[in-house]
JSON list of C-alpha atoms in Angstrom, two decimals:
[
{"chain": "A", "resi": 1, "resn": "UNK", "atom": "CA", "xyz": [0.00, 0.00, 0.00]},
{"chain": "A", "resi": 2, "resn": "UNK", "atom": "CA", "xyz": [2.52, 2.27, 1.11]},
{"chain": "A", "resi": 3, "resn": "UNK", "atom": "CA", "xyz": [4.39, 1.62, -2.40]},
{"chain": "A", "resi": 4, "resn": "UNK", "atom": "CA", "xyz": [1.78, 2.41, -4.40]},
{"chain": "A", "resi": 5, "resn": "UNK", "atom": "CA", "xyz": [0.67, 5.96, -2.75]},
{"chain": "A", "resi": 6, "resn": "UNK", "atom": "CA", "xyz": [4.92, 6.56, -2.98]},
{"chain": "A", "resi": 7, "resn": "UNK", "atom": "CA", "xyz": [4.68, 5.71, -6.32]},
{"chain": "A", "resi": 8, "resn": "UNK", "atom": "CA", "xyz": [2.00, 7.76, -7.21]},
{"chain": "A", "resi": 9, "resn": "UNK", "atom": "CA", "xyz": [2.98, 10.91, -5.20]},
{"chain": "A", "resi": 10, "resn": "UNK", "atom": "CA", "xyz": [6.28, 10.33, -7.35]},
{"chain": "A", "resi": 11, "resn": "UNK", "atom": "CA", "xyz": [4.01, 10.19, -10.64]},
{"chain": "A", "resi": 12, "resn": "UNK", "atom": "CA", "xyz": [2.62, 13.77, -9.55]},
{"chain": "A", "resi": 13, "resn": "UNK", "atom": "CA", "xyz": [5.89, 15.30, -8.34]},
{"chain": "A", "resi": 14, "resn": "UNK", "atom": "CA", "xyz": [7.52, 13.95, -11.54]},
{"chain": "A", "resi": 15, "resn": "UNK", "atom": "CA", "xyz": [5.07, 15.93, -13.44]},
{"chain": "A", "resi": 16, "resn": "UNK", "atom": "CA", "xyz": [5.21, 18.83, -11.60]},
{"chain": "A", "resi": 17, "resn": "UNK", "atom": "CA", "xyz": [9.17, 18.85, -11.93]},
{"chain": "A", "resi": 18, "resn": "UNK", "atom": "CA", "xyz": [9.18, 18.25, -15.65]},
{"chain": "A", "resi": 19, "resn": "UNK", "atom": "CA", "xyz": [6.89, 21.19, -16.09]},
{"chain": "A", "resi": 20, "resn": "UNK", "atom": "CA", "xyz": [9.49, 22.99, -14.03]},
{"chain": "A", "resi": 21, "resn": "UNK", "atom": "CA", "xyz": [12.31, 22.12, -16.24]},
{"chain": "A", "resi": 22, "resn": "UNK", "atom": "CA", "xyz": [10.15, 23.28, -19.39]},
{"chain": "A", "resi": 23, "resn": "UNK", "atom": "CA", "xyz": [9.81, 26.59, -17.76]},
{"chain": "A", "resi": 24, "resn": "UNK", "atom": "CA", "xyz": [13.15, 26.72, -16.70]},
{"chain": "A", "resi": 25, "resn": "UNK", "atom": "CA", "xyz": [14.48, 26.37, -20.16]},
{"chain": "A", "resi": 26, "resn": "UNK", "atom": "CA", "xyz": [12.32, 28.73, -21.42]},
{"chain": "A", "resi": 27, "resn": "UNK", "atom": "CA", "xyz": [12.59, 31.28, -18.86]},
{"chain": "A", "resi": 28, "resn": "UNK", "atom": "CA", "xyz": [15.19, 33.67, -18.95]},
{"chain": "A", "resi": 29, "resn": "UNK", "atom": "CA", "xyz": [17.72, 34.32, -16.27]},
{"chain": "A", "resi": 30, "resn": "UNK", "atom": "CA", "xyz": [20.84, 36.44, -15.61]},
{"chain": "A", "resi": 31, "resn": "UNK", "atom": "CA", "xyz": [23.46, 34.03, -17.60]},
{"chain": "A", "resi": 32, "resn": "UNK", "atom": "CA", "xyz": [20.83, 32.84, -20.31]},
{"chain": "A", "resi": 33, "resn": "UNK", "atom": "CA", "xyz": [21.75, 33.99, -23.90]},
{"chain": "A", "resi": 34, "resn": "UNK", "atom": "CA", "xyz": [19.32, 36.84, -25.74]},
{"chain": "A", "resi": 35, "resn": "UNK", "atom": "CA", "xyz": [20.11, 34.88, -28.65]},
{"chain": "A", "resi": 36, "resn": "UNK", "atom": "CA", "xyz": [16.39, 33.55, -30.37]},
{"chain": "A", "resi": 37, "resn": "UNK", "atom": "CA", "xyz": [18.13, 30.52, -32.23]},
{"chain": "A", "resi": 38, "resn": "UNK", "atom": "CA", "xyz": [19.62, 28.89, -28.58]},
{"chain": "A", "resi": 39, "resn": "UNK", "atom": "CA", "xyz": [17.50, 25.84, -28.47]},
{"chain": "A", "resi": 40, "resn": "UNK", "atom": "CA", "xyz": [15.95, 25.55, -25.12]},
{"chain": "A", "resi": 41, "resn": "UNK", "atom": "CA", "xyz": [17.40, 23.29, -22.22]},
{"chain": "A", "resi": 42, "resn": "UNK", "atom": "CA", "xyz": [14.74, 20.05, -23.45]},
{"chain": "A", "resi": 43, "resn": "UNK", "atom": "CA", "xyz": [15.32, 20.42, -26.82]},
{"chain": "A", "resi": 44, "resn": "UNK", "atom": "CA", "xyz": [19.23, 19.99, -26.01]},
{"chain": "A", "resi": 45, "resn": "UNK", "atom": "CA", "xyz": [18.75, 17.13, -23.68]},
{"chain": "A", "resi": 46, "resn": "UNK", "atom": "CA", "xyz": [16.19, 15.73, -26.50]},
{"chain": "A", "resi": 47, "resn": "UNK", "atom": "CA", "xyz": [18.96, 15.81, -28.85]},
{"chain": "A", "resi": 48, "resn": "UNK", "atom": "CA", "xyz": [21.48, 14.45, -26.72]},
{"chain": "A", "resi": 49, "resn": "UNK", "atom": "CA", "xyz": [19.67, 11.69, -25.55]},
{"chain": "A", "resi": 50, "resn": "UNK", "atom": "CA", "xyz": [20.37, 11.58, -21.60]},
{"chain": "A", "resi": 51, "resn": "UNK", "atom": "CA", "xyz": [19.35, 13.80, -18.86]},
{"chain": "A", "resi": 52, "resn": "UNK", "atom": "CA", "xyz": [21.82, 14.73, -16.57]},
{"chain": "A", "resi": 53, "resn": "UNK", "atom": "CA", "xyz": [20.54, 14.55, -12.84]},
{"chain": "A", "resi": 54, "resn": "UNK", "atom": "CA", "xyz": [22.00, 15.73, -9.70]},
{"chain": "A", "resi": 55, "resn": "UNK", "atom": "CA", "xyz": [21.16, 13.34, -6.79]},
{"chain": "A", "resi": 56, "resn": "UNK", "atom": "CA", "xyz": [22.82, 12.38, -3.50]},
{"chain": "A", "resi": 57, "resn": "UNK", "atom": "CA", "xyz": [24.08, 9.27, -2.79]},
{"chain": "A", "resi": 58, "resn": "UNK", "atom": "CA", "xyz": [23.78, 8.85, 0.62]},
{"chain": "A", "resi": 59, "resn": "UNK", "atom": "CA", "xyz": [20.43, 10.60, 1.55]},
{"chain": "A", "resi": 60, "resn": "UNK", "atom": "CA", "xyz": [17.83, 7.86, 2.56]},
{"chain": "A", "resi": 61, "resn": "UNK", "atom": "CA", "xyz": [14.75, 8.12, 1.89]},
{"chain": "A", "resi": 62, "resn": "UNK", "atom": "CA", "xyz": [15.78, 10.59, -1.02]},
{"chain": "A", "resi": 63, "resn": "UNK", "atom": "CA", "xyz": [18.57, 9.10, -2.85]},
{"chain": "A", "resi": 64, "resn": "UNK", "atom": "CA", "xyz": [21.17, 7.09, -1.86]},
{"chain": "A", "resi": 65, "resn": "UNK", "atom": "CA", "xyz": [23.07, 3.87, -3.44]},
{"chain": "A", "resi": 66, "resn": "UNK", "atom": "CA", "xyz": [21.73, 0.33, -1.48]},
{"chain": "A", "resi": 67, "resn": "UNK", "atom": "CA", "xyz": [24.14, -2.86, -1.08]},
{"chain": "A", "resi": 68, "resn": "UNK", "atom": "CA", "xyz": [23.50, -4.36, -4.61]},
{"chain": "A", "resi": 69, "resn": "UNK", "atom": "CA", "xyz": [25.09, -0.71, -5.85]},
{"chain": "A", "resi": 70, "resn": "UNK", "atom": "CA", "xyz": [21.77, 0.17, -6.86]},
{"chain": "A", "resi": 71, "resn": "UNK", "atom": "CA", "xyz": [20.81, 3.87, -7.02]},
{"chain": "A", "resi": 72, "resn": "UNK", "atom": "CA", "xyz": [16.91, 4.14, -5.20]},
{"chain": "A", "resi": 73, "resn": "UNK", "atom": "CA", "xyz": [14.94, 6.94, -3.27]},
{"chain": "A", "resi": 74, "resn": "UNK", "atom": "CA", "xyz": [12.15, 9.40, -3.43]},
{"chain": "A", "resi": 75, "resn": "UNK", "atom": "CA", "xyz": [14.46, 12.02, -5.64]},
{"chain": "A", "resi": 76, "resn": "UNK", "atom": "CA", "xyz": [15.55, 8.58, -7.96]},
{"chain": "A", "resi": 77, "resn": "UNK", "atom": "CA", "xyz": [12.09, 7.46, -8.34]},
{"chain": "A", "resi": 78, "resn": "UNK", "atom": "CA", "xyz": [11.47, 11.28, -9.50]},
{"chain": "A", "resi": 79, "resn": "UNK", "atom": "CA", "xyz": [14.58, 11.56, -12.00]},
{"chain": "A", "resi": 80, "resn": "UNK", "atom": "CA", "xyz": [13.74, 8.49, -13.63]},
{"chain": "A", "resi": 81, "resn": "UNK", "atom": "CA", "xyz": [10.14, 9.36, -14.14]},
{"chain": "A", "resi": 82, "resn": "UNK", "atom": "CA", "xyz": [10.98, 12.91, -15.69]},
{"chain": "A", "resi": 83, "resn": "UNK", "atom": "CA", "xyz": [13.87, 10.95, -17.99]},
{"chain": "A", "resi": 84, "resn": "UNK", "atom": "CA", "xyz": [11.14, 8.47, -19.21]},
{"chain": "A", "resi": 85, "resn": "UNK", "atom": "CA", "xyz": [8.18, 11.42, -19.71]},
{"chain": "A", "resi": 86, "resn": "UNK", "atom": "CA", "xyz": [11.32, 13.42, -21.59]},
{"chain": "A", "resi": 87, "resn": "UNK", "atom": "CA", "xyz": [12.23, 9.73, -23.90]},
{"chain": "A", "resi": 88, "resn": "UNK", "atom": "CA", "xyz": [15.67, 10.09, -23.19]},
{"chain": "A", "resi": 89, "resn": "UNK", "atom": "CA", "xyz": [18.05, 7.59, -20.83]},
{"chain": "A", "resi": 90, "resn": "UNK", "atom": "CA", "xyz": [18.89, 9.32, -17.68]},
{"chain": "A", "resi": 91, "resn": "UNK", "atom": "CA", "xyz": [22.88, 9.71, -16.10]},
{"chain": "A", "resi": 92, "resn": "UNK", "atom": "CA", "xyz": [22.78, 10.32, -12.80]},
{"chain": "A", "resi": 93, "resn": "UNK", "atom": "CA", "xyz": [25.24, 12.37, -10.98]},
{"chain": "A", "resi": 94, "resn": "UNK", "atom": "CA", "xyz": [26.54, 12.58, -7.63]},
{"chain": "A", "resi": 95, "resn": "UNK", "atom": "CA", "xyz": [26.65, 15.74, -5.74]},
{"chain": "A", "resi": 96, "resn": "UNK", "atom": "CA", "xyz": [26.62, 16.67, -2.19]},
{"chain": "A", "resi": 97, "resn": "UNK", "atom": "CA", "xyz": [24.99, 19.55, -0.67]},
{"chain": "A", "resi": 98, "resn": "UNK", "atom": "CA", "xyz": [27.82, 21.76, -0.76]},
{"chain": "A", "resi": 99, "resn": "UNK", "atom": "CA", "xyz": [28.81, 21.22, -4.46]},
{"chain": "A", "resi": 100, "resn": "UNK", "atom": "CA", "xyz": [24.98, 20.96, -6.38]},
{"chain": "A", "resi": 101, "resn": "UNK", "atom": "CA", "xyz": [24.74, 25.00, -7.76]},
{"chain": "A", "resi": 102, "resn": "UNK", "atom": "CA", "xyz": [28.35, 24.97, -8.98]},
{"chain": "A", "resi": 103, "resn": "UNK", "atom": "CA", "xyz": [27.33, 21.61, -11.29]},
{"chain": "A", "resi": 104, "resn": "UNK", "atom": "CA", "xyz": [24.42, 23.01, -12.38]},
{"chain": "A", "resi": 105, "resn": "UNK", "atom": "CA", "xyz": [25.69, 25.91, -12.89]},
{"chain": "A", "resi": 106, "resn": "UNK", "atom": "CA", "xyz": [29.30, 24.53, -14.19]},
{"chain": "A", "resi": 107, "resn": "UNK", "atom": "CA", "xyz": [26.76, 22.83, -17.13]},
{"chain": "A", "resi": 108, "resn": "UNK", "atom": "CA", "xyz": [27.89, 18.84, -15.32]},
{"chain": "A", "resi": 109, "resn": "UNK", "atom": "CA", "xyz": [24.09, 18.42, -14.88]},
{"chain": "A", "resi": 110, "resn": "UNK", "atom": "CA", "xyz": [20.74, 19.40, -16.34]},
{"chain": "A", "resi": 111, "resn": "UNK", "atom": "CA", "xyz": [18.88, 19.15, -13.73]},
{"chain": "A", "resi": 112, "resn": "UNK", "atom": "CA", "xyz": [19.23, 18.67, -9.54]},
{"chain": "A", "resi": 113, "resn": "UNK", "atom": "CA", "xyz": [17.19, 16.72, -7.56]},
{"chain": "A", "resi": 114, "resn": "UNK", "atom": "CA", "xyz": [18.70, 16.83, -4.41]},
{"chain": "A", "resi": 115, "resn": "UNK", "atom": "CA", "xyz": [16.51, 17.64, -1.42]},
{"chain": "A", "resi": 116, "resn": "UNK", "atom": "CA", "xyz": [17.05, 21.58, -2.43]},
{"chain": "A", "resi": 117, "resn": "UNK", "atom": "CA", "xyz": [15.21, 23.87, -0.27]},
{"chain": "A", "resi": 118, "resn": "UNK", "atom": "CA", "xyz": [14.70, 27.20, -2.48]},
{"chain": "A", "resi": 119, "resn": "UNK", "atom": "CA", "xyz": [16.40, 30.27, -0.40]},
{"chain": "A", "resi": 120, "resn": "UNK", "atom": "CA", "xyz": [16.61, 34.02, -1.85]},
{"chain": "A", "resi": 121, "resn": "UNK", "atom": "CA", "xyz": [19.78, 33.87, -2.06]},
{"chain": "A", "resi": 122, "resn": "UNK", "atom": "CA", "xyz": [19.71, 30.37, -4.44]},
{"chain": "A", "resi": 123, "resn": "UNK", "atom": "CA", "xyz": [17.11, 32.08, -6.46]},
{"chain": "A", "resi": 124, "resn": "UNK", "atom": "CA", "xyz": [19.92, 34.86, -7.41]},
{"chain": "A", "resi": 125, "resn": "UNK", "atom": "CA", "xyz": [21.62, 31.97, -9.14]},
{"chain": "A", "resi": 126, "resn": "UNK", "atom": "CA", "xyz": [19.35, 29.13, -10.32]},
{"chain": "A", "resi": 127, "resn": "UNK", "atom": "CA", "xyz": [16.02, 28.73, -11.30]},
{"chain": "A", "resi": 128, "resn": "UNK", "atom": "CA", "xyz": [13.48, 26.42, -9.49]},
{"chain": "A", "resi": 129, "resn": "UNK", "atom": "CA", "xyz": [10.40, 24.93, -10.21]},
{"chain": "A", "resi": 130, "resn": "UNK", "atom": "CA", "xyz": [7.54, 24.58, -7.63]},
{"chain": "A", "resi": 131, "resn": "UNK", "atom": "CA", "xyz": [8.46, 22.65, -4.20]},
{"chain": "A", "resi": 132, "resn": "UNK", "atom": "CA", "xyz": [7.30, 19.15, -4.51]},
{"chain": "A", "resi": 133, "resn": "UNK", "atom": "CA", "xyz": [7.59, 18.70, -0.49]},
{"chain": "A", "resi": 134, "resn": "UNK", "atom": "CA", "xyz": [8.06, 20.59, 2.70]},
{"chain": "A", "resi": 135, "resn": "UNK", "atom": "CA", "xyz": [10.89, 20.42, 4.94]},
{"chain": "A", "resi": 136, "resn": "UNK", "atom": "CA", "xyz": [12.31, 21.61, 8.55]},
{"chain": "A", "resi": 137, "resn": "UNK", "atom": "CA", "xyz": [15.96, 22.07, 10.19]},
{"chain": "A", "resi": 138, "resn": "UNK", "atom": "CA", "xyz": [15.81, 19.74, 13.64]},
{"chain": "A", "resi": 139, "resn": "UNK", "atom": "CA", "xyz": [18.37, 18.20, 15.47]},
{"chain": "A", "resi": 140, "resn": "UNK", "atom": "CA", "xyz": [19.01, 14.74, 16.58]},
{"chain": "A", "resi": 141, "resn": "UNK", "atom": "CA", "xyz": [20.50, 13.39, 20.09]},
{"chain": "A", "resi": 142, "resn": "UNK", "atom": "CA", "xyz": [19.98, 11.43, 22.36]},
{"chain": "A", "resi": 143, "resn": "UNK", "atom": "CA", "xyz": [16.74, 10.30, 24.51]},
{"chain": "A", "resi": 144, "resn": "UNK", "atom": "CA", "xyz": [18.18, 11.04, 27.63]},
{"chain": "A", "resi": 145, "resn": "UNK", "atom": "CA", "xyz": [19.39, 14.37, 26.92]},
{"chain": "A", "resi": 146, "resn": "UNK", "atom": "CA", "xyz": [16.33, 15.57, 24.18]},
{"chain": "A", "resi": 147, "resn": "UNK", "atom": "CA", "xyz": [16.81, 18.72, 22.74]},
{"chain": "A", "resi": 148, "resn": "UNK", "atom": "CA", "xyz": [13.60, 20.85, 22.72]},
{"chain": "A", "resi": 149, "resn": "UNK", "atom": "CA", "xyz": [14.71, 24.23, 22.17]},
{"chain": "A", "resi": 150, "resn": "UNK", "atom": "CA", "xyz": [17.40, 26.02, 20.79]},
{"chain": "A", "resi": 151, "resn": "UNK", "atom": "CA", "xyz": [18.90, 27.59, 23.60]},
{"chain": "A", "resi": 152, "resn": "UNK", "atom": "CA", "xyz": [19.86, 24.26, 24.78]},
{"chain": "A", "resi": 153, "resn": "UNK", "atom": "CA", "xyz": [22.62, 24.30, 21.98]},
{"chain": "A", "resi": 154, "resn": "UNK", "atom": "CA", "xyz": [24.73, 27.22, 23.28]},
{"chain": "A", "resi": 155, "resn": "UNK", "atom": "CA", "xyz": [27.93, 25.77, 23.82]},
{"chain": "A", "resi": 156, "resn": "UNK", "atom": "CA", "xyz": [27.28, 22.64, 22.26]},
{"chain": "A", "resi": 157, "resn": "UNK", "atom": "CA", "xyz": [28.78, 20.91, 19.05]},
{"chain": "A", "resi": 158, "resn": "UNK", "atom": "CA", "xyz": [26.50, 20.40, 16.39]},
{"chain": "A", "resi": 159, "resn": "UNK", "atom": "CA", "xyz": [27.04, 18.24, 12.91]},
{"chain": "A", "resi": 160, "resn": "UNK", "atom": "CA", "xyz": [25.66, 20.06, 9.84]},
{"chain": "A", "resi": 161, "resn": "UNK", "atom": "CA", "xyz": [26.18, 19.16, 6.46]},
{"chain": "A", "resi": 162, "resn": "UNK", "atom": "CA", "xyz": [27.66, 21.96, 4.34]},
{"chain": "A", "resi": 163, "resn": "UNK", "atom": "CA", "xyz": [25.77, 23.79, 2.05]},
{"chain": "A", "resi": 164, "resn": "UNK", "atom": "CA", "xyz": [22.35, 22.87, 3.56]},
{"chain": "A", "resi": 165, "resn": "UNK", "atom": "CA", "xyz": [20.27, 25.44, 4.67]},
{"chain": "A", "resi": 166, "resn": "UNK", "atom": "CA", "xyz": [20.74, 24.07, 8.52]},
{"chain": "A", "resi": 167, "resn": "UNK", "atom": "CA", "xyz": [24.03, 24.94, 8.14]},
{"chain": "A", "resi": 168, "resn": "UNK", "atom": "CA", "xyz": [23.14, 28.21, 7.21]},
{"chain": "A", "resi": 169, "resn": "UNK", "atom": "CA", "xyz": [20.64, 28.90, 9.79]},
{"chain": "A", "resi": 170, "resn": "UNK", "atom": "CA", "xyz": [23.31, 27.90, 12.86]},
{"chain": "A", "resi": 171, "resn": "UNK", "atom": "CA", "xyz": [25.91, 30.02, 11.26]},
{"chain": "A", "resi": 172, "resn": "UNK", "atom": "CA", "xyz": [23.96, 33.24, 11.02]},
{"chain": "A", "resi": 173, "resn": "UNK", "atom": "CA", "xyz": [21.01, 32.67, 13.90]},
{"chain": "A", "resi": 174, "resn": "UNK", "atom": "CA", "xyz": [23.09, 30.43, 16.41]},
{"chain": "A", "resi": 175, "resn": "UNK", "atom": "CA", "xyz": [26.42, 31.92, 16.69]},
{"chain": "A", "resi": 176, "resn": "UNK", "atom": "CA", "xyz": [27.44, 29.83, 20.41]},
{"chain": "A", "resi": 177, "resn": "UNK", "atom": "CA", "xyz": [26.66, 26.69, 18.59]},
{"chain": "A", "resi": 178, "resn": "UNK", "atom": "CA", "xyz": [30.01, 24.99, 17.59]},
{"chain": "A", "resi": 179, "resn": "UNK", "atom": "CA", "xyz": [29.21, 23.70, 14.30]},
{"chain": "A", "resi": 180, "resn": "UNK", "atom": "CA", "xyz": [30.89, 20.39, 12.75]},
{"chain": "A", "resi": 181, "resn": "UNK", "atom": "CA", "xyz": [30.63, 20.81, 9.01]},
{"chain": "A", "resi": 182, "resn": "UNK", "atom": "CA", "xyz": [30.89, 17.64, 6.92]},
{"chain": "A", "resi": 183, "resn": "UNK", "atom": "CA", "xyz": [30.42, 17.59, 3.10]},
{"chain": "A", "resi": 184, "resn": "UNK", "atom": "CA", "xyz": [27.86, 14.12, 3.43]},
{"chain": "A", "resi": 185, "resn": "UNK", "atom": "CA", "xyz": [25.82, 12.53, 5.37]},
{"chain": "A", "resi": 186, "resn": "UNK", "atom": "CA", "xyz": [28.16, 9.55, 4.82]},
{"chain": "A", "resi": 187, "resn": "UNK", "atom": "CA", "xyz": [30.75, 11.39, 6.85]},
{"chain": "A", "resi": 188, "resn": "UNK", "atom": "CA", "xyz": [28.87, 13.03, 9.73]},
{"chain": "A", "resi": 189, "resn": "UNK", "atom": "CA", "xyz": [27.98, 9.35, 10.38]},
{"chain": "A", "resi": 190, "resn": "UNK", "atom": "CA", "xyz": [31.38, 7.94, 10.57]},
{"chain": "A", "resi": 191, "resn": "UNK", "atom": "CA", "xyz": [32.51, 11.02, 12.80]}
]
């Protein structure tokens, strides 16, 4: 049961995200050529062949690679769907939070699908479609010592991934929080 609604929530979002990527390519934005003859973002990826998505790999429930070296998750699920609605093969690419603008806007992918929350200061740079889900910053520890407000992490060390909007929120709202910055989730878990 629980399958099929994900599946069809990914059908919708898929949908939703491939209209945002025909927008996107024929928007215009700040480093987007006036030139009339430029074909747009889907008609290059048409030609091509192959999207090129942006996921993480370590991300659970949103992307991450499982023990047969598969890549799965919500964001996955999503990539493939827009590849398939687009008829072209999709190449997924790797990315962390810290490093997912600079390929998209370095031209290594097409598109990012990587639990990106839109900011004003990300708008500036890249274009986004509608949010296809909601998100919040909270912290994790331990039972016996449960954090339920903020002011309980003065002083404290806390592990943030870099580039993520938590990490921005700590470093500009939270300045006696000692922040651990780690480039993946992979990382902050071995720490």
């Amino acid at each position: 049961m629980k399958n099929k609604l994900f599946k069809r929530i990914a059908l919708l979002v898929g949908s939703l995200a491939l209209l945002g990527l025909v927008l996107a390519g024929c928007g215009s934005s700040k480093n987007s050529s006036s030139n009339s003859n430029n074909p747009s973002s889907v008609q290059q990826i048409k030609k091509r062949g192959t999207i090129r998505i942006a996921v993480f790999g370590d991300l659970p429930p949103y992307g991450w690679v499982n023990k047969s070296g598969q890549r799965v998750g919500y964001d996955v699920i999503l990539a493939r769907k827009v590849a398939k609605d687009l008829g072209v093969k999709v190449k997924f690419v790797q990315v962390n939070a810290n490093n997912r603008v600079d390929a998209l806007n370095a031209n290594k992918v097409d598109l990012v699908l990587a639990n990106f929350t839109v900011t004003p200061e990300r708008k500036q740079v890249i274009d986004f479609a509608k949010p296809y889900m909601k998100v919040s910053v909270g912290v994790v520890s331990p039972k016996s010592k449960a954090i339920t407000n903020v002011s309980q992490l003065k002083g404290k060390n806390l592990i943030v991934t870099k580039g993520t909007t938590a990490e921005n929120y700590f470093t500009q709202n939270q300045k006696d929080v000692q922040l651990m910055k780690f480039d993946s989730k992979t990382q902050q878990l071995m720490h």
